[in-house]
């Protein structure tokens, strides 16, 4: 797996930093957000390091599609299949960790 030594999410994937795991397979890791914005707020990250959603889409579109499938599976389990999926891409869009990650928000009716 391609990882960056100073990346927070790479360290979480590697087990160097604890997290509450929700899902894991060979290419993808999902864990609870430590500052949830909904009843269920999970981050889904590819195990390979990509800076943002555009880089992931260009380099590994199958992984991007897989992340959406994992989001659906989490929502199916947590809230009758309905969810919000958010990718922040770039500092001005609110990205604070520059390892692509999808925010899955579900578990309750969400405001617009």
PDB file of C-alpha atoms in Angstrom:
ATOM      1  CA  UNK A   1       0.000   0.000   0.000  1.00  0.00           C
ATOM      2  CA  UNK A   2       1.178   3.500  -0.811  1.00  0.00           C
ATOM      3  CA  UNK A   3       1.324   5.564   2.376  1.00  0.00           C
ATOM      4  CA  UNK A   4       2.759   8.874   3.550  1.00  0.00           C
ATOM      5  CA  UNK A   5       4.742   8.766   6.800  1.00  0.00           C
ATOM      6  CA  UNK A   6       3.339  12.046   8.155  1.00  0.00           C
ATOM      7  CA  UNK A   7      -0.313  11.458   7.134  1.00  0.00           C
ATOM      8  CA  UNK A   8      -2.825  11.145   9.990  1.00  0.00           C
ATOM      9  CA  UNK A   9      -5.086   8.750   8.080  1.00  0.00           C
ATOM     10  CA  UNK A  10      -2.170   6.582   6.914  1.00  0.00           C
ATOM     11  CA  UNK A  11      -1.196   6.239  10.588  1.00  0.00           C
ATOM     12  CA  UNK A  12      -4.793   5.320  11.510  1.00  0.00           C
ATOM     13  CA  UNK A  13      -4.923   2.704   8.723  1.00  0.00           C
ATOM     14  CA  UNK A  14      -1.585   1.309   9.918  1.00  0.00           C
ATOM     15  CA  UNK A  15      -2.841   1.076  13.520  1.00  0.00           C
ATOM     16  CA  UNK A  16      -0.364   3.632  14.873  1.00  0.00           C
ATOM     17  CA  UNK A  17      -3.248   5.872  15.964  1.00  0.00           C
ATOM     18  CA  UNK A  18      -6.375   4.299  17.475  1.00  0.00           C
ATOM     19  CA  UNK A  19      -9.755   4.551  15.786  1.00  0.00           C
ATOM     20  CA  UNK A  20     -13.171   2.963  16.074  1.00  0.00           C
ATOM     21  CA  UNK A  21     -13.278   0.705  13.036  1.00  0.00           C
ATOM     22  CA  UNK A  22     -16.601   0.356  11.227  1.00  0.00           C
ATOM     23  CA  UNK A  23     -15.411  -1.528   8.117  1.00  0.00           C
ATOM     24  CA  UNK A  24     -12.206  -2.860   6.587  1.00  0.00           C
ATOM     25  CA  UNK A  25     -11.210  -4.844   3.524  1.00  0.00           C
ATOM     26  CA  UNK A  26      -8.043  -5.140   1.417  1.00  0.00           C
ATOM     27  CA  UNK A  27      -8.309  -1.630  -0.076  1.00  0.00           C
ATOM     28  CA  UNK A  28     -10.557   0.401   2.214  1.00  0.00           C
ATOM     29  CA  UNK A  29     -10.857   1.389   5.877  1.00  0.00           C
ATOM     30  CA  UNK A  30     -13.826   3.100   7.561  1.00  0.00           C
ATOM     31  CA  UNK A  31     -13.953   4.522  11.078  1.00  0.00           C
ATOM     32  CA  UNK A  32     -16.083   6.783  13.262  1.00  0.00           C
ATOM     33  CA  UNK A  33     -15.386  10.508  13.021  1.00  0.00           C
ATOM     34  CA  UNK A  34     -14.110  11.904  16.344  1.00  0.00           C
ATOM     35  CA  UNK A  35     -16.158  15.091  15.832  1.00  0.00           C
ATOM     36  CA  UNK A  36     -19.472  13.775  14.463  1.00  0.00           C
ATOM     37  CA  UNK A  37     -21.854  16.055  12.562  1.00  0.00           C
ATOM     38  CA  UNK A  38     -24.716  13.496  12.595  1.00  0.00           C
ATOM     39  CA  UNK A  39     -25.874  10.579  14.732  1.00  0.00           C
ATOM     40  CA  UNK A  40     -23.731   8.342  12.499  1.00  0.00           C
ATOM     41  CA  UNK A  41     -20.643   9.999  10.988  1.00  0.00           C
ATOM     42  CA  UNK A  42     -18.135   7.632   9.426  1.00  0.00           C
ATOM     43  CA  UNK A  43     -15.023   8.394   7.387  1.00  0.00           C
ATOM     44  CA  UNK A  44     -14.176   6.026   4.552  1.00  0.00           C
ATOM     45  CA  UNK A  45     -10.602   6.120   3.259  1.00  0.00           C
ATOM     46  CA  UNK A  46      -8.696   4.128   0.661  1.00  0.00           C
ATOM     47  CA  UNK A  47      -5.675   2.384   2.138  1.00  0.00           C
ATOM     48  CA  UNK A  48      -3.539   3.833  -0.650  1.00  0.00           C
ATOM     49  CA  UNK A  49      -2.746   7.500  -0.168  1.00  0.00           C
ATOM     50  CA  UNK A  50      -4.389   9.954  -2.565  1.00  0.00           C
ATOM     51  CA  UNK A  51      -4.556  13.654  -1.719  1.00  0.00           C
ATOM     52  CA  UNK A  52      -8.160  14.239  -2.756  1.00  0.00           C
ATOM     53  CA  UNK A  53     -11.213  12.888  -4.586  1.00  0.00           C
ATOM     54  CA  UNK A  54     -10.040  14.106  -8.006  1.00  0.00           C
ATOM     55  CA  UNK A  55      -6.688  12.347  -7.634  1.00  0.00           C
ATOM     56  CA  UNK A  56      -8.451   9.143  -6.543  1.00  0.00           C
ATOM     57  CA  UNK A  57     -10.912   9.312  -9.454  1.00  0.00           C
ATOM     58  CA  UNK A  58      -8.068   9.726 -11.940  1.00  0.00           C
ATOM     59  CA  UNK A  59      -5.786   7.055 -10.428  1.00  0.00           C
ATOM     60  CA  UNK A  60      -8.248   4.423  -9.185  1.00  0.00           C
ATOM     61  CA  UNK A  61     -11.877   4.959 -10.234  1.00  0.00           C
ATOM     62  CA  UNK A  62     -12.764   1.446  -9.052  1.00  0.00           C
ATOM     63  CA  UNK A  63     -11.759   2.398  -5.498  1.00  0.00           C
ATOM     64  CA  UNK A  64     -13.898   5.524  -5.690  1.00  0.00           C
ATOM     65  CA  UNK A  65     -16.877   3.389  -6.730  1.00  0.00           C
ATOM     66  CA  UNK A  66     -16.074   0.946  -3.934  1.00  0.00           C
ATOM     67  CA  UNK A  67     -16.144   3.783  -1.381  1.00  0.00           C
ATOM     68  CA  UNK A  68     -19.679   4.619  -2.532  1.00  0.00           C
ATOM     69  CA  UNK A  69     -20.658   0.949  -2.161  1.00  0.00           C
ATOM     70  CA  UNK A  70     -19.225   0.899   1.382  1.00  0.00           C
ATOM     71  CA  UNK A  71     -21.164   4.085   2.199  1.00  0.00           C
ATOM     72  CA  UNK A  72     -24.371   2.433   1.022  1.00  0.00           C
ATOM     73  CA  UNK A  73     -23.669  -0.633   3.116  1.00  0.00           C
ATOM     74  CA  UNK A  74     -23.117   1.502   6.230  1.00  0.00           C
ATOM     75  CA  UNK A  75     -26.333   3.430   5.578  1.00  0.00           C
ATOM     76  CA  UNK A  76     -28.256   0.210   4.954  1.00  0.00           C
ATOM     77  CA  UNK A  77     -27.136  -1.038   8.347  1.00  0.00           C
ATOM     78  CA  UNK A  78     -27.564   2.257  10.246  1.00  0.00           C
ATOM     79  CA  UNK A  79     -30.531   4.097   8.685  1.00  0.00           C
ATOM     80  CA  UNK A  80     -32.680   2.334   6.082  1.00  0.00           C
ATOM     81  CA  UNK A  81     -30.205   3.075   3.292  1.00  0.00           C
ATOM     82  CA  UNK A  82     -30.371   6.862   3.263  1.00  0.00           C
ATOM     83  CA  UNK A  83     -27.257   8.970   3.769  1.00  0.00           C
ATOM     84  CA  UNK A  84     -25.245  12.019   2.774  1.00  0.00           C
ATOM     85  CA  UNK A  85     -21.817  11.476   1.209  1.00  0.00           C
ATOM     86  CA  UNK A  86     -19.336  14.375   1.280  1.00  0.00           C
ATOM     87  CA  UNK A  87     -15.816  14.737  -0.119  1.00  0.00           C
ATOM     88  CA  UNK A  88     -14.056  17.972   0.870  1.00  0.00           C
ATOM     89  CA  UNK A  89     -11.406  18.699  -1.761  1.00  0.00           C
ATOM     90  CA  UNK A  90      -8.925  21.435  -0.902  1.00  0.00           C
ATOM     91  CA  UNK A  91      -8.309  23.653   2.101  1.00  0.00           C
ATOM     92  CA  UNK A  92     -10.901  26.260   1.093  1.00  0.00           C
ATOM     93  CA  UNK A  93     -13.524  23.508   0.864  1.00  0.00           C
ATOM     94  CA  UNK A  94     -12.811  22.372   4.421  1.00  0.00           C
ATOM     95  CA  UNK A  95     -10.341  19.545   3.803  1.00  0.00           C
ATOM     96  CA  UNK A  96      -8.031  19.344   6.812  1.00  0.00           C
ATOM     97  CA  UNK A  97      -6.427  15.933   6.239  1.00  0.00           C
ATOM     98  CA  UNK A  98      -5.002  15.614   2.743  1.00  0.00           C
ATOM     99  CA  UNK A  99      -5.722  11.915   2.353  1.00  0.00           C
ATOM    100  CA  UNK A 100      -8.981  11.544   0.435  1.00  0.00           C
ATOM    101  CA  UNK A 101     -11.879  10.582   2.671  1.00  0.00           C
ATOM    102  CA  UNK A 102     -15.614  10.361   2.304  1.00  0.00           C
ATOM    103  CA  UNK A 103     -17.837  11.545   5.134  1.00  0.00           C
ATOM    104  CA  UNK A 104     -20.896   9.310   5.513  1.00  0.00           C
ATOM    105  CA  UNK A 105     -23.616  11.099   7.481  1.00  0.00           C
ATOM    106  CA  UNK A 106     -26.690   9.078   8.416  1.00  0.00           C
ATOM    107  CA  UNK A 107     -28.626   7.669  11.336  1.00  0.00           C
ATOM    108  CA  UNK A 108     -31.207  10.462  11.461  1.00  0.00           C
ATOM    109  CA  UNK A 109     -33.122  12.867   9.239  1.00  0.00           C
ATOM    110  CA  UNK A 110     -30.564  15.465   8.083  1.00  0.00           C
ATOM    111  CA  UNK A 111     -31.184  19.163   7.544  1.00  0.00           C
ATOM    112  CA  UNK A 112     -30.640  20.496   4.047  1.00  0.00           C
TER     113      UNK A 112
END
